[in-house]
Short mmCIF file of C-alpha atoms in Angstrom, two decimals:
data_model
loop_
_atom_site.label_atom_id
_atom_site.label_comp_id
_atom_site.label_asym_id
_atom_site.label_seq_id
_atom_site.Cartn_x
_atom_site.Cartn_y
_atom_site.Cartn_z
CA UNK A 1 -26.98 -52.74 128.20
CA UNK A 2 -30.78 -52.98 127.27
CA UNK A 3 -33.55 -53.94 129.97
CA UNK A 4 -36.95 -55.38 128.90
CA UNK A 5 -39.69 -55.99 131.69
CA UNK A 6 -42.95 -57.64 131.66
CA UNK A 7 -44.65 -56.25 134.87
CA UNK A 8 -47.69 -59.02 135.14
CA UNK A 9 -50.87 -58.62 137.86
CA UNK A 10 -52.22 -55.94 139.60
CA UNK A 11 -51.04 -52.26 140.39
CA UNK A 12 -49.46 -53.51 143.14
CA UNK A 13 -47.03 -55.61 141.27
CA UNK A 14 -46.57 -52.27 138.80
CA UNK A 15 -45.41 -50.25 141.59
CA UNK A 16 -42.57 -52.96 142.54
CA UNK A 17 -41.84 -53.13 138.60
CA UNK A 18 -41.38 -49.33 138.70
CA UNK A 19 -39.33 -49.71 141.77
CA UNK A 20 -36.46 -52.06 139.85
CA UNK A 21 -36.84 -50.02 136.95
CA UNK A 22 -35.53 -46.65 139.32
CA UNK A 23 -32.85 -49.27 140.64
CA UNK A 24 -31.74 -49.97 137.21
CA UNK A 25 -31.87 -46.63 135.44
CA UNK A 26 -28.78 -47.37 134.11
CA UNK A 27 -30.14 -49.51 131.72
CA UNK A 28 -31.83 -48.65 128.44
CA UNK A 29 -35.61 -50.02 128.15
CA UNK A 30 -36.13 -51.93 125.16
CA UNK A 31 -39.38 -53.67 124.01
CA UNK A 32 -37.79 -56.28 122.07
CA UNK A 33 -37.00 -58.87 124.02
CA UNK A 34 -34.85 -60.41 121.20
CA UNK A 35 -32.52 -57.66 121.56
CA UNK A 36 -32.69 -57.23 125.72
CA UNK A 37 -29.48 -57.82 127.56
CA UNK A 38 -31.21 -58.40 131.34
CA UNK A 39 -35.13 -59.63 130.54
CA UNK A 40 -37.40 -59.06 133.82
CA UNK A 41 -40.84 -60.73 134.47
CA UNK A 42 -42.66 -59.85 137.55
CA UNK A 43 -45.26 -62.71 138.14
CA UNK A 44 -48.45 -62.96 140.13
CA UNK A 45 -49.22 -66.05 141.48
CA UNK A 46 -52.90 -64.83 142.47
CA UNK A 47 -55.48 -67.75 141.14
CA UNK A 48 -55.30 -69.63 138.71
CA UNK A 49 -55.41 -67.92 135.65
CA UNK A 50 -53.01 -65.40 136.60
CA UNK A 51 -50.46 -68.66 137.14
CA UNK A 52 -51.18 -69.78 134.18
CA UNK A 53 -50.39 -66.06 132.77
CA UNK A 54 -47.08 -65.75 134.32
CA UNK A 55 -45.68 -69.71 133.48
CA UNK A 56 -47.03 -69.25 129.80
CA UNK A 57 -45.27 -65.44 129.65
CA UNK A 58 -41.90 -67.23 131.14
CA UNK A 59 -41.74 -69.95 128.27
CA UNK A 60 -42.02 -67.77 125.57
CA UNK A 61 -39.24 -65.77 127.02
CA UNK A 62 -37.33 -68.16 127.52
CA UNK A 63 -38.00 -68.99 123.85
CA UNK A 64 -37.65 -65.84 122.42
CA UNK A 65 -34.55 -64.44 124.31
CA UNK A 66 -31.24 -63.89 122.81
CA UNK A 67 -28.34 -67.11 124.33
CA UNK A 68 -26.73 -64.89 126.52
CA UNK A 69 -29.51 -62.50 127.83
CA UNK A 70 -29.85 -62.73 132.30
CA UNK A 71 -33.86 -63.74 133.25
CA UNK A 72 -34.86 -62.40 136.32
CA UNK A 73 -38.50 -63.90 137.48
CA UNK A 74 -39.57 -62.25 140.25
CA UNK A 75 -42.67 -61.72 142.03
CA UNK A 76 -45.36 -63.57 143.95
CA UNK A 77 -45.73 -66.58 141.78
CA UNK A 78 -42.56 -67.45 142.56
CA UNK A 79 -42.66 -66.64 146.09
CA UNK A 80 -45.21 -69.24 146.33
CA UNK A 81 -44.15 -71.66 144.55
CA UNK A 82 -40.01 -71.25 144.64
CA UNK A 83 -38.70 -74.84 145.08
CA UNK A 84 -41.07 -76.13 142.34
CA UNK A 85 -40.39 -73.38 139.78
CA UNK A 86 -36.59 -73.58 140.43
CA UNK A 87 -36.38 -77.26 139.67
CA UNK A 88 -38.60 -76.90 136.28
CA UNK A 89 -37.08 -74.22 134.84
CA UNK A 90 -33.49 -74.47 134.78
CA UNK A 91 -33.23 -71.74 132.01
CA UNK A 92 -34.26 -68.93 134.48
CA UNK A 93 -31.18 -67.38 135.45
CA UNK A 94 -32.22 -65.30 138.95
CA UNK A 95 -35.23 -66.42 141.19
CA UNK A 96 -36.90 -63.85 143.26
CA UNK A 97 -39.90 -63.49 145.34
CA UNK A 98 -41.30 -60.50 147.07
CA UNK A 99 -39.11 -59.16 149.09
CA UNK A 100 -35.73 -58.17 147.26
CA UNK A 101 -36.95 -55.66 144.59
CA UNK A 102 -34.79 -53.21 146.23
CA UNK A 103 -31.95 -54.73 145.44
CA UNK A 104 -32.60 -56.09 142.22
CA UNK A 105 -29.31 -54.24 140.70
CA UNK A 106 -27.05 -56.20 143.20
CA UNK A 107 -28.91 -59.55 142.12
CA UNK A 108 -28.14 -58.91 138.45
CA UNK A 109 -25.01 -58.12 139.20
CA UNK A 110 -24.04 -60.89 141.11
CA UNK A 111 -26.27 -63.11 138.92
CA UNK A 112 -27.67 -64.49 142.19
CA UNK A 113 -31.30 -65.46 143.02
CA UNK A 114 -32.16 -64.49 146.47
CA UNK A 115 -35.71 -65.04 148.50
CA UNK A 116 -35.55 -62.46 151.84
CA UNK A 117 -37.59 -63.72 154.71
CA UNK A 118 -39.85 -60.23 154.65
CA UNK A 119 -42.16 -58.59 152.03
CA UNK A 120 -40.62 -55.70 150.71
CA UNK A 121 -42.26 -52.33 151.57
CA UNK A 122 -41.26 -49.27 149.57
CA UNK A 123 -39.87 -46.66 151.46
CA UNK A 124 -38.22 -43.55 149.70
CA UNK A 125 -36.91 -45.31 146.84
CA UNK A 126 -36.55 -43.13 143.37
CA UNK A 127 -38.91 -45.62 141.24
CA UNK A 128 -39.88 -44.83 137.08
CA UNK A 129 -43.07 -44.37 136.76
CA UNK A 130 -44.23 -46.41 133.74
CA UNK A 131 -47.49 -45.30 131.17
CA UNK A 132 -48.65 -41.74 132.01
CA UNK A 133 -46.77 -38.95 132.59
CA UNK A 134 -49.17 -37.26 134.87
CA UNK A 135 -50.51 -40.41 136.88
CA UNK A 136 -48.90 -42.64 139.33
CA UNK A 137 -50.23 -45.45 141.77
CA UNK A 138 -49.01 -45.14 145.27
CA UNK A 139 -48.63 -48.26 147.66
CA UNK A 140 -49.94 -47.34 151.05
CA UNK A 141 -48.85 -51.12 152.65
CA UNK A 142 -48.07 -54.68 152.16
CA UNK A 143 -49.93 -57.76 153.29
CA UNK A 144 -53.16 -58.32 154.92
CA UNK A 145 -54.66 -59.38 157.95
CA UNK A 146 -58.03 -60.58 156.59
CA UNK A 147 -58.55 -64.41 156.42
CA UNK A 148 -60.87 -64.36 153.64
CA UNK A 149 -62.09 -68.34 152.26
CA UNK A 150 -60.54 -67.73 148.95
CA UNK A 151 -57.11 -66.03 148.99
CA UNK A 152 -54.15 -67.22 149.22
CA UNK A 153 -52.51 -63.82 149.55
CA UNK A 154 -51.52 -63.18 153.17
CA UNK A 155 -49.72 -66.96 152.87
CA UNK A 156 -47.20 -65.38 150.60
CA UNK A 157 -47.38 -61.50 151.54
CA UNK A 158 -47.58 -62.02 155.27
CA UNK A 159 -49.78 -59.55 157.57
CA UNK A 160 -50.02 -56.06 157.04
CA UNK A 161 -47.35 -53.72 156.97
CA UNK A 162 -48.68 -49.93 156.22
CA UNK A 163 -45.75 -47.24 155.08
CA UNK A 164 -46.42 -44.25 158.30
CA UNK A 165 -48.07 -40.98 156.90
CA UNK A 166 -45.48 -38.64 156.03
CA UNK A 167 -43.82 -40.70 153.83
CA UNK A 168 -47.07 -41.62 151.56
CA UNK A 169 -47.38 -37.61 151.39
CA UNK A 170 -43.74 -36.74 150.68
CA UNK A 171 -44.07 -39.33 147.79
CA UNK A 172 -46.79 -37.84 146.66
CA UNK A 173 -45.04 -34.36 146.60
CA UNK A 174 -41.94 -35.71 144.72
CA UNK A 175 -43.83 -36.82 142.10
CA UNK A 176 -45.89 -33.53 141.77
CA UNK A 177 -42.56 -31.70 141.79
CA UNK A 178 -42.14 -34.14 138.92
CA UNK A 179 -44.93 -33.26 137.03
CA UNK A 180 -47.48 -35.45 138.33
CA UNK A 181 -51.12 -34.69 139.44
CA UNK A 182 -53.43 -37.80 139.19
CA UNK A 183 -52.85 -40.50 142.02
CA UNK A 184 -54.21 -43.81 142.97
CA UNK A 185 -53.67 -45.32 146.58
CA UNK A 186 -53.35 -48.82 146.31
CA UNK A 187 -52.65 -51.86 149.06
CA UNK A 188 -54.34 -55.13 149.47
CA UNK A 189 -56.67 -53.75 152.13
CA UNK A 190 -56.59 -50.04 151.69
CA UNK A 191 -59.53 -49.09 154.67
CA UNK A 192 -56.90 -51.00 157.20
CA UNK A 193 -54.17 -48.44 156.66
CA UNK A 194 -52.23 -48.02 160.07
CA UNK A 195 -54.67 -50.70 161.86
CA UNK A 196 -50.76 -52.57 161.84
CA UNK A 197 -49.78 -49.09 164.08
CA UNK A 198 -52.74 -49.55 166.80
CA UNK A 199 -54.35 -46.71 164.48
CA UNK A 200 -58.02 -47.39 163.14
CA UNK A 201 -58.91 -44.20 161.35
CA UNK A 202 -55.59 -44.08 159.45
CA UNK A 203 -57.07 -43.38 156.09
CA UNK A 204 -59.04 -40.75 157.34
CA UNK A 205 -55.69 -38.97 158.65
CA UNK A 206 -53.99 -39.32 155.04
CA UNK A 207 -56.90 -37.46 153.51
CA UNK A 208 -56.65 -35.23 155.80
CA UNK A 209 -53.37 -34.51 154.69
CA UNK A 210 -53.76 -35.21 151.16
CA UNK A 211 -56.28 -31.84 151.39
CA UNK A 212 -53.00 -29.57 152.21
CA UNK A 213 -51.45 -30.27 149.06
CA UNK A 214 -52.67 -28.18 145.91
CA UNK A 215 -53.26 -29.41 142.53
CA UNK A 216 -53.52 -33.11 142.67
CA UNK A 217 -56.55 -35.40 142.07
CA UNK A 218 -56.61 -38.06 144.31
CA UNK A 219 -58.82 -41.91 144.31
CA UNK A 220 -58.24 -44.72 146.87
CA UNK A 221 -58.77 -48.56 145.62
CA UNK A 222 -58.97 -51.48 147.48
CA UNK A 223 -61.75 -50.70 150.79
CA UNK A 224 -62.19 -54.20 152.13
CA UNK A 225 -65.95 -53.83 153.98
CA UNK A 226 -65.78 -55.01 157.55
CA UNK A 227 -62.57 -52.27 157.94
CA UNK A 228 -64.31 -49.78 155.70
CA UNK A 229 -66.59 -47.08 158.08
CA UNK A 230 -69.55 -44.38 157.54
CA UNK A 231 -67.32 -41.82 158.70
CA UNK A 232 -64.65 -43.00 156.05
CA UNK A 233 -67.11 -42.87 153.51
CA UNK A 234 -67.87 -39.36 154.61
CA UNK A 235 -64.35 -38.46 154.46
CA UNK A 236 -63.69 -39.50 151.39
CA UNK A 237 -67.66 -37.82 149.74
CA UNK A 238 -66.02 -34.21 151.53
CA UNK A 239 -62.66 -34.31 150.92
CA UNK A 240 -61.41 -31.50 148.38
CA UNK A 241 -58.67 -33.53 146.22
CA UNK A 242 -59.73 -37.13 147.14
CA UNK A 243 -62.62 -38.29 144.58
CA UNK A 244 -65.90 -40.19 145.53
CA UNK A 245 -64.49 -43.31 144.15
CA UNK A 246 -65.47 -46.13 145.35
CA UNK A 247 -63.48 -49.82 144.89
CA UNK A 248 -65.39 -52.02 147.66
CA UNK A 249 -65.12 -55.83 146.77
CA UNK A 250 -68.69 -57.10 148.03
CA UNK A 251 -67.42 -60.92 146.75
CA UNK A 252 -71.25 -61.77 147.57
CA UNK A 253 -74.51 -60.82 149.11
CA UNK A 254 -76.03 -63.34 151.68
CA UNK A 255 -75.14 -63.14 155.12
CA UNK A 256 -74.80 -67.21 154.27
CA UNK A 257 -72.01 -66.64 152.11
CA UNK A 258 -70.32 -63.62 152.96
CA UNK A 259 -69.89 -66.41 156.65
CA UNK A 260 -68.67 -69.07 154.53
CA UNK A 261 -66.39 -66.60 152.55
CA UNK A 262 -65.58 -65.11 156.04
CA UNK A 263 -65.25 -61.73 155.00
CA UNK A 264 -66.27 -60.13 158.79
CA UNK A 265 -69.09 -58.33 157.36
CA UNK A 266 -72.87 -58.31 157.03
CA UNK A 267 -74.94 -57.68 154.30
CA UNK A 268 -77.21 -54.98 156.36
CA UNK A 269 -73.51 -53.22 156.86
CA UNK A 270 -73.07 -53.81 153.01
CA UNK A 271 -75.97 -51.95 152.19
CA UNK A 272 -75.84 -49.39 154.33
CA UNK A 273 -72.63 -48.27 153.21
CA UNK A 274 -73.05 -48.88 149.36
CA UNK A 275 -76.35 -46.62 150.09
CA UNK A 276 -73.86 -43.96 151.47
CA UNK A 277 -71.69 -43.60 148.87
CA UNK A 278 -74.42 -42.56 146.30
CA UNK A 279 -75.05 -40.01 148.91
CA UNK A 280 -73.08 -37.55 146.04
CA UNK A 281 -72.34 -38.10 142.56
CA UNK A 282 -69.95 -41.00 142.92
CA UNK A 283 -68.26 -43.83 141.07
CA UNK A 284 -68.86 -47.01 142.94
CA UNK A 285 -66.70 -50.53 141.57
CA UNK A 286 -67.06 -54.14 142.96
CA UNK A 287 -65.82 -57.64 142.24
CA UNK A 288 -68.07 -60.89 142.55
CA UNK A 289 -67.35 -64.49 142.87
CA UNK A 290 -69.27 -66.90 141.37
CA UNK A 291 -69.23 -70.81 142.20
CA UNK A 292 -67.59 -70.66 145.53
CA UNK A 293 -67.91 -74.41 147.21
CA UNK A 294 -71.53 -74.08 149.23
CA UNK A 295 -72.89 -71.14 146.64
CA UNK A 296 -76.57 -72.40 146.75
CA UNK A 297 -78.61 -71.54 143.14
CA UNK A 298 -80.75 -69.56 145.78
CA UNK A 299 -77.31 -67.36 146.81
CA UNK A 300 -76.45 -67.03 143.37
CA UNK A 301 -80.16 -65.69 142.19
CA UNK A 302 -79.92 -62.90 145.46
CA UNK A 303 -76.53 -61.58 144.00
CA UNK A 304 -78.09 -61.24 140.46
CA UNK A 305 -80.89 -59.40 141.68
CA UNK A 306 -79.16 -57.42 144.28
CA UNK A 307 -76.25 -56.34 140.88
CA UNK A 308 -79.50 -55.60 139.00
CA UNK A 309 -80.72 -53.15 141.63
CA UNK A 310 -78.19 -51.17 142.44
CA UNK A 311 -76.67 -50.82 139.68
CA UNK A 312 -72.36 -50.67 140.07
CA UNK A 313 -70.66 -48.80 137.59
CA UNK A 314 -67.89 -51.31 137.18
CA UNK A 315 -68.37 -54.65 138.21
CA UNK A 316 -65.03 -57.66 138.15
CA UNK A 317 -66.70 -61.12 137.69
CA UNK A 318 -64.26 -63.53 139.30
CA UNK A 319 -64.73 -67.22 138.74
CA UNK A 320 -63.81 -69.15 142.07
CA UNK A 321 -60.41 -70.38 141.73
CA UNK A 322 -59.39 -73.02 143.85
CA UNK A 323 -56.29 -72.24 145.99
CA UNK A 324 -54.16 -74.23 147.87
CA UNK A 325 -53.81 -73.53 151.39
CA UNK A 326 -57.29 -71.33 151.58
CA UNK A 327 -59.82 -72.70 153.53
CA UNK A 328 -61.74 -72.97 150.60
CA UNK A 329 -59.60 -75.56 148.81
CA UNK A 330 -60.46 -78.56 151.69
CA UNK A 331 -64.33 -77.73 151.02
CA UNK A 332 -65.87 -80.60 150.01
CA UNK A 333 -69.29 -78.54 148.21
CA UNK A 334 -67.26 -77.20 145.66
CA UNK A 335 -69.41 -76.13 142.30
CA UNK A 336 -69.12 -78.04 138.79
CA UNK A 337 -67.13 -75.19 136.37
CA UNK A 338 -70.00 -75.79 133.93
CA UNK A 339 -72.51 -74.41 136.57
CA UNK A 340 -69.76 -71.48 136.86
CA UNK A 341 -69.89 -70.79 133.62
CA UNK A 342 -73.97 -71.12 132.93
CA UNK A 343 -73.96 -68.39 136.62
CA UNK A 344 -71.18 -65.84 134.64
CA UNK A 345 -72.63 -66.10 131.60
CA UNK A 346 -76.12 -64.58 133.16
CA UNK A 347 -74.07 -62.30 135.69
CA UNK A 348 -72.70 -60.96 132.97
CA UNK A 349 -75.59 -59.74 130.87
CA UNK A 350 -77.09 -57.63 134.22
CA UNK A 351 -73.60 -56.17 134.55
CA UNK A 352 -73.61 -54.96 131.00
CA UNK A 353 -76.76 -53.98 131.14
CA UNK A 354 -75.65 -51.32 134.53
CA UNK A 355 -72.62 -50.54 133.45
CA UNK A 356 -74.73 -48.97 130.12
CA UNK A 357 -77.42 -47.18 132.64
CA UNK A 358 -74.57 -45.63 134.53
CA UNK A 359 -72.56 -44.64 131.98
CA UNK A 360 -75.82 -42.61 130.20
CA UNK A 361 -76.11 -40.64 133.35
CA UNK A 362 -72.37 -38.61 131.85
CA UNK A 363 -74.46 -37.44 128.68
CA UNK A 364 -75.28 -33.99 128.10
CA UNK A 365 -73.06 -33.50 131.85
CA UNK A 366 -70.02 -31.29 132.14
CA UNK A 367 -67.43 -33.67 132.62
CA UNK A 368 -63.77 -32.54 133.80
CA UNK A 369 -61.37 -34.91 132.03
CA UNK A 370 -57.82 -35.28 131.56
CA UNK A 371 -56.49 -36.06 127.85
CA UNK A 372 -54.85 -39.36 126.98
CA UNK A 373 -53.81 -38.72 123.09
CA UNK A 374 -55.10 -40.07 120.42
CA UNK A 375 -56.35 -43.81 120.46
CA UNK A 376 -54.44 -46.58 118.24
CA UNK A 377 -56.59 -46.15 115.34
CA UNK A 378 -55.80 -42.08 115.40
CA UNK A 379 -59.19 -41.35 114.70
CA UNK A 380 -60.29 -40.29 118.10
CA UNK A 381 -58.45 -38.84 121.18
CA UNK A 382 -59.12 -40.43 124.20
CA UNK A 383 -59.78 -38.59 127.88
CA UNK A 384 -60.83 -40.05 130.70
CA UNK A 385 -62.75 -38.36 133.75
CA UNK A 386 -61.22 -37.50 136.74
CA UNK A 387 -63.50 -39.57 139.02
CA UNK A 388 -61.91 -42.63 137.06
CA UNK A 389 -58.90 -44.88 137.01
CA UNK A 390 -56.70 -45.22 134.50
CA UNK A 391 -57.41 -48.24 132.21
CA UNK A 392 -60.02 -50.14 134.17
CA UNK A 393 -62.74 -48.09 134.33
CA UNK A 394 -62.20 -46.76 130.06
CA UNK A 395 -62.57 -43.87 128.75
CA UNK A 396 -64.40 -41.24 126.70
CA UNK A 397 -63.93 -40.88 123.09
CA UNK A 398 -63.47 -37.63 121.54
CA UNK A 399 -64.73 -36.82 118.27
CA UNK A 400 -64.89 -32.91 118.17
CA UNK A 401 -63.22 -30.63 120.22
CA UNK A 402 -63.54 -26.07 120.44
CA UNK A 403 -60.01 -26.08 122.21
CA UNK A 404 -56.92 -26.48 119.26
CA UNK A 405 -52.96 -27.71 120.24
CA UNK A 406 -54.59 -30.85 123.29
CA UNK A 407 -51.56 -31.76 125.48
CA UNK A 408 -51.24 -34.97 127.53
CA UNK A 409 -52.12 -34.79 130.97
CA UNK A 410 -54.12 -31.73 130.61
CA UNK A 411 -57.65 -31.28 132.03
CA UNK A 412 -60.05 -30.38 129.95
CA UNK A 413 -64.08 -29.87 129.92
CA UNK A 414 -66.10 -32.31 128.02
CA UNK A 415 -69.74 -32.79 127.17
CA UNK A 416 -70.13 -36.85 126.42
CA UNK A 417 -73.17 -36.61 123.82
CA UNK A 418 -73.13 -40.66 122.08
CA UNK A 419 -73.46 -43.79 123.91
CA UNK A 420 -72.53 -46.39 121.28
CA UNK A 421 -73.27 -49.64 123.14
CA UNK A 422 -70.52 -49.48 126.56
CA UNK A 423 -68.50 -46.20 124.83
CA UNK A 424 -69.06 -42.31 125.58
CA UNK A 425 -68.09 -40.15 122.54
CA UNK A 426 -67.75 -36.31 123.36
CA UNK A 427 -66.63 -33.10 122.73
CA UNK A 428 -63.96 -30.88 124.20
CA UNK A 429 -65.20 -27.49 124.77
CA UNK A 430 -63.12 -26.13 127.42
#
């Protein structure tokens, strides 16, 4: 029997993906869905555009699928929207939210849809780790207790629920036994790991742990600001295998809108912790939203400036998608889209402009990197540094190299000497 998934959204979603793929290793993975057996899609249901991504991705399956292949649609789409979705698409064969991936292989098998009342969590399940065979994303917790304007997460994921300590760690070694060395933490709210557990400096405890173990390369995404601390940051600039990688969504920076946007947080408190994490050499990403309802041209002109002066080295430009049952959605300042657009369009050439500055401080450095393979083309082999995450942040081009017989997942020593527009080109020489 063949399997083909499509494993839509964020990391998050990936990791669940991964998890039905260990629950049906039985199968054998196809990419053609024409020839699949059991087709899987794993929505998101996160704004707009993501919807839009997951219905569109379920038509064409549904077009291009052999008569007698099962479809499984899973995920938080359909979570959120499961009467709806069931009653317009009568050609899906199993509907699933978020809380059965577990026991996906009983669904299948009983050709069943099923929606269980909580979130799945991953516990000690044996999942397949999907595109790298040296890095793997590991979920620290599920949900989120934030109330931010905007999302419309914690109405379909519930509040969080944070995996204890030794089980995040023995995860970790199972997959180094495995072969694996480069990690990513991921959650929706990283910095509140173990808040759920009456325990505030959580994080700080898994680094602290994540130091005993030898040979891995470690990078935490998600810090939400009002959770996130000076003493985490500190944690995280001193700890031996954790990197100082920052992923801090900042959403905006007015005290004005960060209140209407009600992320708990100042913008002195903003600053003051952005300012600490360039205490070291450090890799600092963000995500903006433009046109939220009440956005004054004034608000909008601070956040350029403020981009422009500090200068992120990866920057997601969100615009504001309206959400049913935010807070955000009953708003009745919201912005016209072509004022959105006009406000991206001029975000967008400051962040391109940054992202170029930053990126010219890596030429001429010593840059430890691990190797990817050879890009599509074949002409170059691509690395990326290990202070970055896999396929968001890039990579750096290699055009020359002093070391012969490159393996995958290796870590070599590269001098980037080309910036050709947003792309490092290097050498190997070590």
């Amino acid at each position: 029997m063949k399997l083909h998934l499509i494993s839509l959204g964020c990391v998050k979603n990936l990791v669940d993906s991964e998890v039905m793929l260990g629950k049906l290793k039985n199968y054998q993975l196809t990419q053609d869905i024409k020839e699949a057996d059991v087709i899987i899609i794993n929505t998101c249901g996160f704004i707009e555009s993501a919807k839009e991504e997951s219905i569109n991705t379920i038509l064409e399956t549904i077009e291009e699928k052999k008569d007698n292949a099962i479809l499984v649609v899973a995920g938080c789409l359909i979570e959120r929207y499961k009467e709806e979705l069931a009653k317009e698409l009568p050609e899906v064969d199993i509907f699933t939210g978020v809380g059965d991936y577990g026991r996906i292989d009983e669904l299948i098998a009983k050709k069943q849809s099923q929606f269980s009342d909580e979130v799945y969590l991953i516990h000690n399940e044996d999942r397949i780790i999907t595109n790298s065979n040296y890095h793997a994303y590991i979920k620290l917790s599920e949900g989120c207790n934030q109330k931010c304007s905007f999302c419309a997460i914690p109405g379909f994921k519930g509040r969080l629920n944070s995996r204890n300590i030794d089980e995040v760690i023995n995860e970790i070694k199972r997959l180094k036994e495995k072969g694996y060395i480069d990690f990513s933490l991921a959650s929706q709210d990283s910095s509140s790991y173990l808040r759920d557990k009456g325990i505030r400096d959580g994080l700080e405890r898994l680094i602290d742990e994540i130091d005993k173990i030898d040979g891995i390369n470690v990078r935490i995404l998600y810090l939400y600001p009002s959770t996130t601390t000076k003493r985490l940051v500190k944690k995280i600039l001193n700890s031996k295998n954790v990197q100082n990688y920052f992923d801090m969504p900042i959403q905006h920076i007015t005290d004005r809108m960060l209140k209407i946007m009600k992320r708990g947080s100042s913008v002195n408190k903003l600053k003051e912790l952005l300012h600490l994490m360039r205490e070291k050499f450090s890799f600092v990403r963000t995500s903006v939203i433009i046109g939220h309802p009440g956005e004054t041209k004034e608000d909008f002109e601070i956040l350029k400036n403020f981009l422009k002066e500090y200068k992120f080295d990866r920057v997601n430009i969100f615009a504001y998608s309206d959400e049913e049952g935010t807070s955000a959605y009953n708003r009745k300042d919201k912005i016209e889209p072509e004022i959105i657009e006009k406000r991206i369009k001029e975000i967008q050439k400051v962040i391109d402009k940054t992202t170029r500055e930053r990126l010219k401080l890596y030429l001429d450095k010593n840059i430890e990197c691990f190797m990817d393979g050879l890009t599509d083309d074949e002409l170059f082999y691509s690395v990326r540094p290990k202070l970055w995450t896999p396929e968001v942040d890039g990579d750096i081009l290699i055009n020359e190299s002093e070391v012969d017989n490159l393996e995958i997942g290796k870590v070599y020593n590269v001098i980037p000497n080309q910036l050709a527009k947003d792309q490092l080109i290097g050498k190997i020489i070590k």
